[in-house]
Amino acid sequence: MLVRILGSGAGGGFPQWNCNCSNCAGYRQGTIRAHARTQSSIAISPDGSKWMLGNASPDIRSQLAEFTAVHPRGAVRDCGIEAVVLIDSQLDHVTGLLSLRESHKPLKVYCTERTHEDLVSGFPLFSILEHYCRIDWQPVPVDETWMALDGIGGLSLVAIPLTSKPPPYSPHRQNTRPGDNIALLVKDDESGRTLFFAPGLGLMEQHLEAWMSDADCLLVDGTFWTDDEMQRQGAGQKRATEMGHLALSGPDGLIEQISRFSKPRKVLIHINNTNPILDEDSPQRSLLADKGIEVSFDGMEIEI
Ligand code: MLT
Ligand code: MN
Ligand code: ZN
Protein backbone atom coordinates (compact mmCIF):
# COMPACT_ATOMS: atom_id res chain seq x y z
CA MET A 1 0.00 0.00 0.00
CA LEU A 2 1.23 3.47 -0.87
CA VAL A 3 0.43 6.61 1.05
CA ARG A 4 1.12 10.07 -0.29
CA ILE A 5 1.02 13.03 2.10
CA LEU A 6 -0.72 15.73 0.10
CA GLY A 7 -0.75 18.18 3.00
CA SER A 8 0.79 17.85 6.46
CA GLY A 9 -0.45 21.03 8.17
CA ALA A 10 -3.47 21.65 10.40
CA GLY A 11 -6.23 24.14 9.59
CA GLY A 12 -4.64 27.36 8.32
CA GLY A 13 -1.54 25.60 7.00
CA PHE A 14 1.99 26.89 7.64
CA PRO A 15 2.63 29.75 7.55
CA GLN A 16 -0.94 30.82 8.20
CA TRP A 17 -2.03 33.91 6.24
CA ASN A 18 -2.70 36.11 9.30
CA CYS A 19 -0.31 34.58 11.83
CA ASN A 20 2.73 36.24 13.27
CA CYS A 21 3.61 33.55 15.84
CA SER A 22 7.31 32.76 16.25
CA ASN A 23 7.09 29.95 13.66
CA CYS A 24 5.14 31.84 10.99
CA ALA A 25 7.22 35.00 11.44
CA GLY A 26 10.45 32.97 11.60
CA TYR A 27 9.56 31.17 8.37
CA ARG A 28 8.76 34.42 6.53
CA GLN A 29 11.93 36.10 7.76
CA GLY A 30 14.06 33.05 7.02
CA THR A 31 15.31 32.91 10.63
CA ILE A 32 14.23 29.31 11.28
CA ARG A 33 14.81 26.16 9.26
CA ALA A 34 11.30 24.95 8.41
CA HIS A 35 9.14 23.84 5.48
CA ALA A 36 5.81 25.38 4.45
CA ARG A 37 2.84 23.03 4.76
CA THR A 38 -0.56 22.88 3.14
CA GLN A 39 -3.65 21.70 5.03
CA SER A 40 -3.75 18.01 5.76
CA SER A 41 -4.94 15.41 3.32
CA ILE A 42 -3.54 12.09 2.17
CA ALA A 43 -3.93 9.74 -0.77
CA ILE A 44 -3.86 5.95 -0.37
CA SER A 45 -3.40 3.36 -3.11
CA PRO A 46 -3.10 -0.42 -3.28
CA ASP A 47 -1.23 -0.29 -6.60
CA GLY A 48 -0.04 3.24 -7.41
CA SER A 49 -2.66 3.83 -10.13
CA LYS A 50 -6.00 4.16 -8.36
CA TRP A 51 -6.13 6.34 -5.26
CA MET A 52 -8.46 7.21 -2.41
CA LEU A 53 -8.20 10.58 -0.68
CA GLY A 54 -8.23 10.72 3.10
CA ASN A 55 -9.95 14.09 3.63
CA ALA A 56 -10.16 16.83 1.01
CA SER A 57 -8.34 19.99 2.03
CA PRO A 58 -9.00 23.50 0.74
CA ASP A 59 -5.48 23.29 -0.73
CA ILE A 60 -6.43 20.37 -2.96
CA ARG A 61 -5.85 22.20 -6.23
CA SER A 62 -2.14 22.81 -5.61
CA GLN A 63 -1.78 19.41 -3.94
CA LEU A 64 -3.11 17.57 -7.00
CA ALA A 65 -1.04 19.73 -9.35
CA GLU A 66 2.07 18.31 -7.63
CA PHE A 67 0.77 14.75 -7.53
CA THR A 68 1.58 13.34 -10.96
CA ALA A 69 0.32 9.81 -10.20
CA VAL A 70 -3.32 10.97 -10.49
CA HIS A 71 -2.94 13.25 -13.51
CA PRO A 72 -5.17 12.50 -16.56
CA ARG A 73 -3.77 9.76 -18.80
CA GLY A 74 -6.53 8.44 -21.04
CA ALA A 75 -9.82 10.17 -21.79
CA VAL A 76 -10.24 13.94 -22.12
CA ARG A 77 -11.49 14.02 -18.54
CA ASP A 78 -9.62 11.56 -16.35
CA CYS A 79 -8.17 11.31 -12.84
CA GLY A 80 -6.63 8.58 -10.68
CA ILE A 81 -8.79 9.48 -7.67
CA GLU A 82 -11.56 6.89 -7.31
CA ALA A 83 -12.99 7.85 -3.91
CA VAL A 84 -12.68 10.12 -0.90
CA VAL A 85 -13.02 9.13 2.75
CA LEU A 86 -13.78 11.80 5.37
CA ILE A 87 -12.91 11.44 9.05
CA ASP A 88 -15.27 14.24 10.12
CA SER A 89 -16.95 17.37 8.74
CA GLN A 90 -14.32 19.98 9.75
CA LEU A 91 -13.96 22.70 7.13
CA ASP A 92 -10.27 22.02 6.54
CA HIS A 93 -11.08 18.34 5.88
CA VAL A 94 -14.01 18.69 3.49
CA THR A 95 -13.94 21.98 1.59
CA GLY A 96 -11.59 20.52 -1.02
CA LEU A 97 -14.61 18.69 -2.40
CA LEU A 98 -15.84 22.05 -3.74
CA SER A 99 -12.80 22.14 -5.99
CA LEU A 100 -13.65 18.70 -7.39
CA ARG A 101 -17.04 19.90 -8.67
CA GLU A 102 -15.91 19.57 -12.31
CA SER A 103 -15.78 15.81 -11.74
CA HIS A 104 -16.62 13.79 -14.86
CA LYS A 105 -18.16 11.04 -12.71
CA PRO A 106 -20.14 10.97 -9.44
CA LEU A 107 -17.90 11.74 -6.48
CA LYS A 108 -17.76 8.63 -4.35
CA VAL A 109 -17.52 9.83 -0.74
CA TYR A 110 -17.21 7.49 2.24
CA CYS A 111 -18.23 9.02 5.59
CA THR A 112 -20.35 8.29 8.63
CA GLU A 113 -24.01 9.14 8.90
CA ARG A 114 -23.15 11.90 11.39
CA THR A 115 -20.67 13.55 9.05
CA HIS A 116 -23.18 13.23 6.20
CA GLU A 117 -25.83 14.92 8.38
CA ASP A 118 -23.58 17.97 8.85
CA LEU A 119 -22.81 18.12 5.15
CA VAL A 120 -26.46 18.31 4.17
CA SER A 121 -27.51 20.67 7.02
CA GLY A 122 -25.14 23.00 8.95
CA PHE A 123 -22.77 23.16 5.97
CA PRO A 124 -24.79 21.75 3.05
CA LEU A 125 -21.76 20.98 0.91
CA PHE A 126 -23.24 17.78 -0.52
CA SER A 127 -26.53 19.48 -1.36
CA ILE A 128 -24.64 22.27 -3.17
CA LEU A 129 -22.39 19.85 -5.05
CA GLU A 130 -25.42 17.95 -6.33
CA HIS A 131 -25.95 20.90 -8.68
CA TYR A 132 -22.51 20.31 -10.26
CA CYS A 133 -21.75 16.59 -10.03
CA ARG A 134 -23.50 13.75 -8.27
CA ILE A 135 -22.36 12.74 -4.76
CA ASP A 136 -22.30 8.99 -4.39
CA TRP A 137 -22.38 8.77 -0.60
CA GLN A 138 -21.14 5.49 0.88
CA PRO A 139 -22.20 5.24 4.54
CA VAL A 140 -19.43 4.13 6.88
CA PRO A 141 -20.66 2.25 9.95
CA VAL A 142 -18.92 2.91 13.26
CA ASP A 143 -19.17 -0.58 14.67
CA GLU A 144 -15.45 -1.32 14.24
CA THR A 145 -15.99 -4.01 11.62
CA TRP A 146 -14.18 -4.40 8.31
CA MET A 147 -15.77 -2.79 5.28
CA ALA A 148 -14.65 -3.52 1.72
CA LEU A 149 -14.12 -0.36 -0.30
CA ASP A 150 -15.97 -1.17 -3.53
CA GLY A 151 -15.01 2.22 -4.91
CA ILE A 152 -11.35 1.26 -4.86
CA GLY A 153 -10.75 -2.45 -5.08
CA GLY A 154 -7.93 -3.89 -3.00
CA LEU A 155 -8.52 -1.82 0.14
CA SER A 156 -10.74 -2.35 3.19
CA LEU A 157 -11.34 -0.16 6.17
CA VAL A 158 -12.49 -0.09 9.74
CA ALA A 159 -13.93 3.13 11.17
CA ILE A 160 -13.16 3.56 14.85
CA PRO A 161 -15.30 6.13 16.69
CA LEU A 162 -13.42 8.78 18.67
CA THR A 163 -14.68 10.81 21.59
CA SER A 164 -14.58 14.30 20.13
CA LYS A 165 -16.94 16.96 18.83
CA PRO A 166 -18.45 17.88 15.49
CA PRO A 167 -17.30 21.30 14.14
CA PRO A 168 -18.53 24.64 15.53
CA TYR A 169 -21.11 25.08 12.73
CA SER A 170 -22.73 21.69 13.31
CA PRO A 171 -26.37 21.65 14.48
CA HIS A 172 -25.37 18.80 16.82
CA ARG A 173 -22.23 20.44 18.21
CA GLN A 174 -23.46 20.07 21.79
CA ASN A 175 -24.96 16.64 21.19
CA THR A 176 -21.89 14.57 20.46
CA ARG A 177 -22.41 11.00 19.25
CA PRO A 178 -20.25 8.17 17.88
CA GLY A 179 -19.45 8.91 14.25
CA ASP A 180 -18.83 12.66 14.60
CA ASN A 181 -15.11 11.90 14.40
CA ILE A 182 -13.42 8.67 13.46
CA ALA A 183 -10.00 7.14 13.14
CA LEU A 184 -9.45 4.90 10.13
CA LEU A 185 -7.68 1.63 9.78
CA VAL A 186 -7.02 1.00 6.10
CA LYS A 187 -5.84 -2.42 4.96
CA ASP A 188 -4.24 -3.55 1.73
CA ASP A 189 -6.19 -6.77 1.08
CA GLU A 190 -3.29 -8.44 -0.72
CA SER A 191 -0.47 -7.80 1.72
CA GLY A 192 -2.67 -7.54 4.82
CA ARG A 193 -0.68 -4.49 5.90
CA THR A 194 -2.46 -1.63 7.64
CA LEU A 195 -2.41 2.12 8.14
CA PHE A 196 -3.97 3.74 11.22
CA PHE A 197 -4.95 7.31 10.29
CA ALA A 198 -6.15 9.77 12.92
CA PRO A 199 -5.30 13.44 12.32
CA GLY A 200 -7.62 14.37 15.18
CA LEU A 201 -6.96 12.23 18.25
CA GLY A 202 -8.15 13.96 21.42
CA LEU A 203 -7.97 11.09 23.84
CA MET A 204 -6.15 7.74 23.98
CA GLU A 205 -9.16 5.53 24.49
CA GLN A 206 -9.01 1.91 25.50
CA HIS A 207 -10.69 0.62 22.35
CA LEU A 208 -7.96 2.17 20.17
CA GLU A 209 -5.11 0.24 21.74
CA ALA A 210 -5.52 -3.04 19.90
CA TRP A 211 -5.95 -1.35 16.50
CA MET A 212 -2.96 0.91 17.04
CA SER A 213 -0.54 -1.61 18.48
CA ASP A 214 -1.17 -4.02 15.62
CA ALA A 215 -1.02 -1.47 12.76
CA ASP A 216 1.98 -1.35 10.45
CA CYS A 217 1.99 2.44 10.37
CA LEU A 218 0.45 5.11 12.59
CA LEU A 219 -0.23 8.43 10.87
CA VAL A 220 -1.50 10.47 13.78
CA ASP A 221 -2.28 13.80 15.35
CA GLY A 222 0.77 16.08 15.51
CA THR A 223 -1.29 19.25 15.93
CA PHE A 224 0.03 20.68 19.19
CA TRP A 225 3.09 20.27 21.41
CA THR A 226 1.35 21.52 24.59
CA ASP A 227 -2.30 21.78 25.56
CA ASP A 228 -2.03 25.57 26.06
CA GLU A 229 0.06 26.25 22.95
CA MET A 230 -2.38 28.67 21.33
CA GLN A 231 -2.51 30.75 24.52
CA ARG A 232 1.27 30.63 24.98
CA GLN A 233 1.80 31.88 21.45
CA GLY A 234 -0.90 34.55 21.89
CA ALA A 235 -2.69 32.97 18.93
CA GLY A 236 -5.99 31.99 20.56
CA GLN A 237 -7.74 30.93 23.73
CA LYS A 238 -8.73 27.35 22.96
CA ARG A 239 -6.89 24.45 24.51
CA ALA A 240 -5.76 21.53 22.36
CA THR A 241 -8.13 19.11 24.11
CA GLU A 242 -11.10 21.43 23.50
CA MET A 243 -10.27 21.21 19.79
CA GLY A 244 -10.08 17.41 19.83
CA HIS A 245 -6.29 17.12 19.84
CA LEU A 246 -4.11 15.44 22.43
CA ALA A 247 -0.85 17.40 22.90
CA LEU A 248 2.36 15.60 21.97
CA SER A 249 4.41 16.37 25.09
CA GLY A 250 3.99 15.47 28.76
CA PRO A 251 3.66 12.22 30.69
CA ASP A 252 0.25 11.42 29.16
CA GLY A 253 0.96 13.08 25.83
CA LEU A 254 0.75 11.39 22.45
CA ILE A 255 4.51 10.75 22.25
CA GLU A 256 4.48 8.68 25.42
CA GLN A 257 1.28 6.95 24.38
CA ILE A 258 2.48 5.81 20.97
CA SER A 259 5.97 4.98 22.17
CA ARG A 260 4.38 1.99 23.94
CA PHE A 261 3.64 0.40 20.56
CA SER A 262 6.73 -1.32 19.22
CA LYS A 263 5.41 -2.67 15.90
CA PRO A 264 4.20 0.34 13.90
CA ARG A 265 6.18 2.98 12.05
CA LYS A 266 5.13 6.28 13.65
CA VAL A 267 4.50 9.44 11.63
CA LEU A 268 2.87 12.74 12.68
CA ILE A 269 0.48 14.72 10.48
CA HIS A 270 -1.90 17.73 10.88
CA ILE A 271 0.80 19.92 12.44
CA ASN A 272 -0.40 23.32 13.59
CA ASN A 273 1.62 26.39 12.66
CA THR A 274 2.27 27.15 16.36
CA ASN A 275 3.91 23.78 17.02
CA PRO A 276 7.64 24.05 17.89
CA ILE A 277 8.39 20.79 16.01
CA LEU A 278 8.08 22.78 12.76
CA ASP A 279 11.44 24.34 13.60
CA GLU A 280 13.79 21.63 12.39
CA ASP A 281 16.51 22.78 14.79
CA SER A 282 14.28 22.78 17.87
CA PRO A 283 14.87 20.53 20.91
CA GLN A 284 11.29 19.28 20.46
CA ARG A 285 12.14 18.07 16.97
CA SER A 286 15.23 16.23 18.15
CA LEU A 287 13.25 14.59 20.93
CA LEU A 288 10.94 13.15 18.27
CA ALA A 289 13.96 11.89 16.33
CA ASP A 290 15.28 10.19 19.48
CA LYS A 291 11.93 8.47 19.92
CA GLY A 292 11.90 7.30 16.29
CA ILE A 293 8.82 9.41 15.47
CA GLU A 294 8.77 10.99 12.02
CA VAL A 295 7.22 14.31 11.03
CA SER A 296 5.39 14.08 7.71
CA PHE A 297 5.87 16.75 5.04
CA ASP A 298 4.01 17.71 1.90
CA GLY A 299 4.87 15.30 -0.90
CA MET A 300 6.15 12.56 1.47
CA GLU A 301 5.58 9.01 0.27
CA ILE A 302 5.12 6.12 2.67
CA GLU A 303 5.24 2.53 1.52
CA ILE A 304 3.46 0.19 3.90
C1 MLT B 1 -8.99 20.68 13.36
O1 MLT B 1 -8.93 19.60 12.77
O2 MLT B 1 -9.02 20.78 14.58
C2 MLT B 1 -9.00 21.89 12.48
O3 MLT B 1 -7.73 22.03 11.91
C3 MLT B 1 -9.58 23.10 13.06
C4 MLT B 1 -9.90 24.08 11.94
O4 MLT B 1 -9.03 24.88 11.57
O5 MLT B 1 -11.02 24.06 11.40
MN1 MN C 1 -8.06 19.89 10.83
ZN1 ZN D 1 1.67 30.90 13.24
Coordinates of C-alpha atoms and ligand atoms in Angstrom, one line a residue:
M1 CA 0.0 0.0 0.0
L2 CA 1.2 3.5 -0.9
V3 CA 0.4 6.6 1.0
R4 CA 1.1 10.1 -0.3
I5 CA 1.0 13.0 2.1
L6 CA -0.7 15.7 0.1
G7 CA -0.7 18.2 3.0
S8 CA 0.8 17.8 6.5
G9 CA -0.4 21.0 8.2
A10 CA -3.5 21.6 10.4
G11 CA -6.2 24.1 9.6
G12 CA -4.6 27.4 8.3
G13 CA -1.5 25.6 7.0
F14 CA 2.0 26.9 7.6
P15 CA 2.6 29.7 7.5
Q16 CA -0.9 30.8 8.2
W17 CA -2.0 33.9 6.2
N18 CA -2.7 36.1 9.3
C19 CA -0.3 34.6 11.8
N20 CA 2.7 36.2 13.3
C21 CA 3.6 33.6 15.8
S22 CA 7.3 32.8 16.2
N23 CA 7.1 30.0 13.7
C24 CA 5.1 31.8 11.0
A25 CA 7.2 35.0 11.4
G26 CA 10.4 33.0 11.6
Y27 CA 9.6 31.2 8.4
R28 CA 8.8 34.4 6.5
Q29 CA 11.9 36.1 7.8
G30 CA 14.1 33.1 7.0
T31 CA 15.3 32.9 10.6
I32 CA 14.2 29.3 11.3
R33 CA 14.8 26.2 9.3
A34 CA 11.3 24.9 8.4
H35 CA 9.1 23.8 5.5
A36 CA 5.8 25.4 4.5
R37 CA 2.8 23.0 4.8
T38 CA -0.6 22.9 3.1
Q39 CA -3.6 21.7 5.0
S40 CA -3.8 18.0 5.8
S41 CA -4.9 15.4 3.3
I42 CA -3.5 12.1 2.2
A43 CA -3.9 9.7 -0.8
I44 CA -3.9 5.9 -0.4
S45 CA -3.4 3.4 -3.1
P46 CA -3.1 -0.4 -3.3
D47 CA -1.2 -0.3 -6.6
G48 CA 0.0 3.2 -7.4
S49 CA -2.7 3.8 -10.1
K50 CA -6.0 4.2 -8.4
W51 CA -6.1 6.3 -5.3
M52 CA -8.5 7.2 -2.4
L53 CA -8.2 10.6 -0.7
G54 CA -8.2 10.7 3.1
N55 CA -10.0 14.1 3.6
A56 CA -10.2 16.8 1.0
S57 CA -8.3 20.0 2.0
P58 CA -9.0 23.5 0.7
D59 CA -5.5 23.3 -0.7
I60 CA -6.4 20.4 -3.0
R61 CA -5.8 22.2 -6.2
S62 CA -2.1 22.8 -5.6
Q63 CA -1.8 19.4 -3.9
L64 CA -3.1 17.6 -7.0
A65 CA -1.0 19.7 -9.3
E66 CA 2.1 18.3 -7.6
F67 CA 0.8 14.8 -7.5
T68 CA 1.6 13.3 -11.0
A69 CA 0.3 9.8 -10.2
V70 CA -3.3 11.0 -10.5
H71 CA -2.9 13.3 -13.5
P72 CA -5.2 12.5 -16.6
R73 CA -3.8 9.8 -18.8
G74 CA -6.5 8.4 -21.0
A75 CA -9.8 10.2 -21.8
V76 CA -10.2 13.9 -22.1
R77 CA -11.5 14.0 -18.5
D78 CA -9.6 11.6 -16.4
C79 CA -8.2 11.3 -12.8
G80 CA -6.6 8.6 -10.7
I81 CA -8.8 9.5 -7.7
E82 CA -11.6 6.9 -7.3
A83 CA -13.0 7.8 -3.9
V84 CA -12.7 10.1 -0.9
V85 CA -13.0 9.1 2.7
L86 CA -13.8 11.8 5.4
I87 CA -12.9 11.4 9.0
D88 CA -15.3 14.2 10.1
S89 CA -16.9 17.4 8.7
Q90 CA -14.3 20.0 9.7
L91 CA -14.0 22.7 7.1
D92 CA -10.3 22.0 6.5
H93 CA -11.1 18.3 5.9
V94 CA -14.0 18.7 3.5
T95 CA -13.9 22.0 1.6
G96 CA -11.6 20.5 -1.0
L97 CA -14.6 18.7 -2.4
L98 CA -15.8 22.1 -3.7
S99 CA -12.8 22.1 -6.0
L100 CA -13.7 18.7 -7.4
R101 CA -17.0 19.9 -8.7
E102 CA -15.9 19.6 -12.3
S103 CA -15.8 15.8 -11.7
H104 CA -16.6 13.8 -14.9
K105 CA -18.2 11.0 -12.7
P106 CA -20.1 11.0 -9.4
L107 CA -17.9 11.7 -6.5
K108 CA -17.8 8.6 -4.3
V109 CA -17.5 9.8 -0.7
Y110 CA -17.2 7.5 2.2
C111 CA -18.2 9.0 5.6
T112 CA -20.4 8.3 8.6
E113 CA -24.0 9.1 8.9
R114 CA -23.2 11.9 11.4
T115 CA -20.7 13.6 9.0
H116 CA -23.2 13.2 6.2
E117 CA -25.8 14.9 8.4
D118 CA -23.6 18.0 8.9
L119 CA -22.8 18.1 5.1
V120 CA -26.5 18.3 4.2
S121 CA -27.5 20.7 7.0
G122 CA -25.1 23.0 8.9
F123 CA -22.8 23.2 6.0
P124 CA -24.8 21.8 3.0
L125 CA -21.8 21.0 0.9
F126 CA -23.2 17.8 -0.5
S127 CA -26.5 19.5 -1.4
I128 CA -24.6 22.3 -3.2
L129 CA -22.4 19.9 -5.0
E130 CA -25.4 17.9 -6.3
H131 CA -25.9 20.9 -8.7
Y132 CA -22.5 20.3 -10.3
C133 CA -21.7 16.6 -10.0
R134 CA -23.5 13.7 -8.3
I135 CA -22.4 12.7 -4.8
D136 CA -22.3 9.0 -4.4
W137 CA -22.4 8.8 -0.6
Q138 CA -21.1 5.5 0.9
P139 CA -22.2 5.2 4.5
V140 CA -19.4 4.1 6.9
P141 CA -20.7 2.2 10.0
V142 CA -18.9 2.9 13.3
D143 CA -19.2 -0.6 14.7
E144 CA -15.4 -1.3 14.2
T145 CA -16.0 -4.0 11.6
W146 CA -14.2 -4.4 8.3
M147 CA -15.8 -2.8 5.3
A148 CA -14.6 -3.5 1.7
L149 CA -14.1 -0.4 -0.3
D150 CA -16.0 -1.2 -3.5
G151 CA -15.0 2.2 -4.9
I152 CA -11.4 1.3 -4.9
G153 CA -10.7 -2.5 -5.1
G154 CA -7.9 -3.9 -3.0
L155 CA -8.5 -1.8 0.1
S156 CA -10.7 -2.3 3.2
L157 CA -11.3 -0.2 6.2
V158 CA -12.5 -0.1 9.7
A159 CA -13.9 3.1 11.2
I160 CA -13.2 3.6 14.8
P161 CA -15.3 6.1 16.7
L162 CA -13.4 8.8 18.7
T163 CA -14.7 10.8 21.6
S164 CA -14.6 14.3 20.1
K165 CA -16.9 17.0 18.8
P166 CA -18.4 17.9 15.5
P167 CA -17.3 21.3 14.1
P168 CA -18.5 24.6 15.5
Y169 CA -21.1 25.1 12.7
S170 CA -22.7 21.7 13.3
P171 CA -26.4 21.7 14.5
H172 CA -25.4 18.8 16.8
R173 CA -22.2 20.4 18.2
Q174 CA -23.5 20.1 21.8
N175 CA -25.0 16.6 21.2
T176 CA -21.9 14.6 20.5
R177 CA -22.4 11.0 19.2
P178 CA -20.3 8.2 17.9
G179 CA -19.5 8.9 14.2
D180 CA -18.8 12.7 14.6
N181 CA -15.1 11.9 14.4
I182 CA -13.4 8.7 13.5
A183 CA -10.0 7.1 13.1
L184 CA -9.4 4.9 10.1
L185 CA -7.7 1.6 9.8
V186 CA -7.0 1.0 6.1
K187 CA -5.8 -2.4 5.0
D188 CA -4.2 -3.6 1.7
D189 CA -6.2 -6.8 1.1
E190 CA -3.3 -8.4 -0.7
S191 CA -0.5 -7.8 1.7
G192 CA -2.7 -7.5 4.8
R193 CA -0.7 -4.5 5.9
T194 CA -2.5 -1.6 7.6
L195 CA -2.4 2.1 8.1
F196 CA -4.0 3.7 11.2
F197 CA -5.0 7.3 10.3
A198 CA -6.2 9.8 12.9
P199 CA -5.3 13.4 12.3
G200 CA -7.6 14.4 15.2
L201 CA -7.0 12.2 18.3
G202 CA -8.1 14.0 21.4
L203 CA -8.0 11.1 23.8
M204 CA -6.1 7.7 24.0
E205 CA -9.2 5.5 24.5
Q206 CA -9.0 1.9 25.5
H207 CA -10.7 0.6 22.4
L208 CA -8.0 2.2 20.2
E209 CA -5.1 0.2 21.7
A210 CA -5.5 -3.0 19.9
W211 CA -5.9 -1.4 16.5
M212 CA -3.0 0.9 17.0
S213 CA -0.5 -1.6 18.5
D214 CA -1.2 -4.0 15.6
A215 CA -1.0 -1.5 12.8
D216 CA 2.0 -1.3 10.5
C217 CA 2.0 2.4 10.4
L218 CA 0.5 5.1 12.6
L219 CA -0.2 8.4 10.9
V220 CA -1.5 10.5 13.8
D221 CA -2.3 13.8 15.3
G222 CA 0.8 16.1 15.5
T223 CA -1.3 19.3 15.9
F224 CA 0.0 20.7 19.2
W225 CA 3.1 20.3 21.4
T226 CA 1.4 21.5 24.6
D227 CA -2.3 21.8 25.6
D228 CA -2.0 25.6 26.1
E229 CA 0.1 26.2 23.0
M230 CA -2.4 28.7 21.3
Q231 CA -2.5 30.7 24.5
R232 CA 1.3 30.6 25.0
Q233 CA 1.8 31.9 21.5
G234 CA -0.9 34.6 21.9
A235 CA -2.7 33.0 18.9
G236 CA -6.0 32.0 20.6
Q237 CA -7.7 30.9 23.7
K238 CA -8.7 27.4 23.0
R239 CA -6.9 24.4 24.5
A240 CA -5.8 21.5 22.4
T241 CA -8.1 19.1 24.1
E242 CA -11.1 21.4 23.5
M243 CA -10.3 21.2 19.8
G244 CA -10.1 17.4 19.8
H245 CA -6.3 17.1 19.8
L246 CA -4.1 15.4 22.4
A247 CA -0.9 17.4 22.9
L248 CA 2.4 15.6 22.0
S249 CA 4.4 16.4 25.1
G250 CA 4.0 15.5 28.8
P251 CA 3.7 12.2 30.7
D252 CA 0.3 11.4 29.2
G253 CA 1.0 13.1 25.8
L254 CA 0.8 11.4 22.5
I255 CA 4.5 10.8 22.2
E256 CA 4.5 8.7 25.4
Q257 CA 1.3 7.0 24.4
I258 CA 2.5 5.8 21.0
S259 CA 6.0 5.0 22.2
R260 CA 4.4 2.0 23.9
F261 CA 3.6 0.4 20.6
S262 CA 6.7 -1.3 19.2
K263 CA 5.4 -2.7 15.9
P264 CA 4.2 0.3 13.9
R265 CA 6.2 3.0 12.1
K266 CA 5.1 6.3 13.6
V267 CA 4.5 9.4 11.6
L268 CA 2.9 12.7 12.7
I269 CA 0.5 14.7 10.5
H270 CA -1.9 17.7 10.9
I271 CA 0.8 19.9 12.4
N272 CA -0.4 23.3 13.6
N273 CA 1.6 26.4 12.7
T274 CA 2.3 27.2 16.4
N275 CA 3.9 23.8 17.0
P276 CA 7.6 24.0 17.9
I277 CA 8.4 20.8 16.0
L278 CA 8.1 22.8 12.8
D279 CA 11.4 24.3 13.6
E280 CA 13.8 21.6 12.4
D281 CA 16.5 22.8 14.8
S282 CA 14.3 22.8 17.9
P283 CA 14.9 20.5 20.9
Q284 CA 11.3 19.3 20.5
R285 CA 12.1 18.1 17.0
S286 CA 15.2 16.2 18.1
L287 CA 13.2 14.6 20.9
L288 CA 10.9 13.1 18.3
A289 CA 14.0 11.9 16.3
D290 CA 15.3 10.2 19.5
K291 CA 11.9 8.5 19.9
G292 CA 11.9 7.3 16.3
I293 CA 8.8 9.4 15.5
E294 CA 8.8 11.0 12.0
V295 CA 7.2 14.3 11.0
S296 CA 5.4 14.1 7.7
F297 CA 5.9 16.7 5.0
D298 CA 4.0 17.7 1.9
G299 CA 4.9 15.3 -0.9
M300 CA 6.1 12.6 1.5
E301 CA 5.6 9.0 0.3
I302 CA 5.1 6.1 2.7
E303 CA 5.2 2.5 1.5
I304 CA 3.5 0.2 3.9
Ligands
MLT1 C1 -9.0 20.7 13.4 O1 -8.9 19.6 12.8 O2 -9.0 20.8 14.6 C2 -9.0 21.9 12.5 O3 -7.7 22.0 11.9 C3 -9.6 23.1 13.1 C4 -9.9 24.1 11.9 O4 -9.0 24.9 11.6 O5 -11.0 24.1 11.4
MN2 MN -8.1 19.9 10.8
ZN3 ZN 1.7 30.9 13.2

